[in-house]
Amino acid sequence: MNNKEIIEKAKTSHILSKEQLVSILADKNISSFLFKSADEVRQQFVGDEVHLRGLIEFSNICRCNCFYCGLRKDNNNIKRYRLEAEKIINIAKTAKAYGYKTVVLQSGEDAFFNTDKMTEIIKAIKQLNLAVTLSLGEKTKEEYKAYKEAGADRYLLRIETTDKSLYTKLHPNMSFDNRVQCLYNLKELGYEVGTGCLVGLPQQTIEMLADDILFFKELDADMIGLGPFIPSPDTPLKKEKGGTLDISLKVMALTRILLPDINIPATTAMETLDYNGRIMALQSGANVVMPDVTEETYKKMYSIYPGKAGLNNTPEEYKKNITLKIEKLGRTISNGYGFHTRRQNSSL
Ligand code: 5AD
Ligand code: SF4
């Protein structure tokens, strides 16, 4: 079978071997066929609705030193901030007023927000009848349990790369096994679990990317967020090349074909590489957009990588723009919470 035939078959079987994934990822002439196929699978399984999630970046303080990230602890060249609980809750209220049904609370690994502080914030936001997604990094199972009991619905924790040796090189003092354990703990606690990877990391091969995709399938993830690695100044990887939009979209499209009914965001990193990146992603398997609803002063300081798309828009403008673009594609903005259709396990 050639790659087109392999993809055609996978559209109904949702199975691809590592060798097949590698062959497709290496194929320079397959992108448009692959993207179209993933778009068809997306339409068949999750329909034409696009779910918006309002992203609140509430602290850029981080105890980790991930080699690729501008927020890493050893970067003394950025201004650090941490929002008050009241401020975070107010941003969630504003997001609700704009029509968002979900907020994503994201931060560096900031120990200031201990279990009591986090559960207080989660409870207050749940009172607003919003779905709550957390993206706070690695915590103990007890902490994850406390957040869940406070009402959190989903948790995002990218595996970043499933190659243990590369993972270890890029994450000083962190354990790959613990990260995997965190993901399984979250699943066990009943969260909708999101993970994902960076594409185009130094020394990353297409074989590793194929393994990443197979890991998503094995974990049976509810959401996969991935994007190109964009070299960030003031990090050890500042001189590296970074990933391309094409290979990122290929990994994303293959993920859609293998996990047909999950939620897949068109990520900011994709739009950062190409003005049209998010739209291309929405036409290649993605069904979610996560506009940044953090106030401008803070979102500028949440500088994971340079040139983050959407920095100069207010949340209101951004929502208007993205709505227009989505409607132009013949798609609609969802009015629902956008849970993983197969699970629908929320309290809302
Ligand atoms: N380029 C692209 N994405 C990055 N992230 C961190 N640093 C970079 C970078 N330089 C991603 C990681 C993390 C998410 C919050 O941001 O995948 O999980
Ligand atoms: Fe911290 Fe996340 Fe950046 Fe790593 S990727 S340094 S955990 S903010």
Tab-separated table of C-alpha atoms and ligand atoms in Angstrom, residues 59-74 80 106-110 135-138 157 160 170-171 174 179 198 302-304, ligand 2:
chain	number	residue	atom	x	y	z
A	59	SER	CA	1.339	33.105	37.336
A	60	ASN	CA	4.547	32.949	35.305
A	61	ILE	CA	6.585	31.842	38.315
A	62	CYS	CA	8.012	28.383	37.795
A	63	ARG	CA	10.282	26.108	39.773
A	64	CYS	CA	11.184	24.048	36.689
A	65	ASN	CA	13.967	24.600	34.238
A	66	CYS	CA	12.670	23.122	30.980
A	67	PHE	CA	15.353	23.940	28.395
A	68	TYR	CA	12.924	25.259	25.788
A	69	CYS	CA	10.744	27.555	27.900
A	70	GLY	CA	11.117	31.278	28.501
A	71	LEU	CA	9.495	30.948	31.930
A	72	ARG	CA	12.201	28.584	33.199
A	73	LYS	CA	13.431	29.309	36.692
A	74	ASP	CA	16.932	30.336	35.665
A	80	ARG	CA	7.522	37.627	37.189
A	106	GLN	CA	-2.599	27.883	33.510
A	107	SER	CA	0.568	28.748	35.408
A	108	GLY	CA	4.177	27.789	35.884
A	109	GLU	CA	4.823	25.309	38.668
A	110	ASP	CA	4.252	27.916	41.364
A	135	SER	CA	-2.782	23.284	33.587
A	136	LEU	CA	-0.544	23.581	36.647
A	137	GLY	CA	2.070	20.927	36.034
A	138	GLU	CA	3.031	17.913	38.109
A	157	LEU	CA	-0.227	18.044	31.130
A	160	GLU	CA	6.346	17.069	25.722
A	170	LEU	CA	15.509	18.768	28.338
A	171	HIS	CA	14.054	18.607	31.856
A	174	MET	CA	12.382	16.035	36.454
A	179	ARG	CA	5.095	12.612	34.415
A	198	LEU	CA	6.418	19.693	21.182
A	302	TYR	CA	3.791	35.053	30.020
A	303	SER	CA	6.542	34.786	27.448
A	304	ILE	CA	7.049	31.066	26.913
B	2	SF4	FE1	7.763	25.829	33.818
B	2	SF4	FE2	5.967	24.796	32.096
B	2	SF4	FE3	7.909	26.439	31.234
B	2	SF4	FE4	8.553	23.995	32.062
B	2	SF4	S1	7.244	24.491	30.261
B	2	SF4	S2	9.624	25.894	32.607
B	2	SF4	S3	7.082	23.672	33.733
B	2	SF4	S4	6.226	26.978	32.621
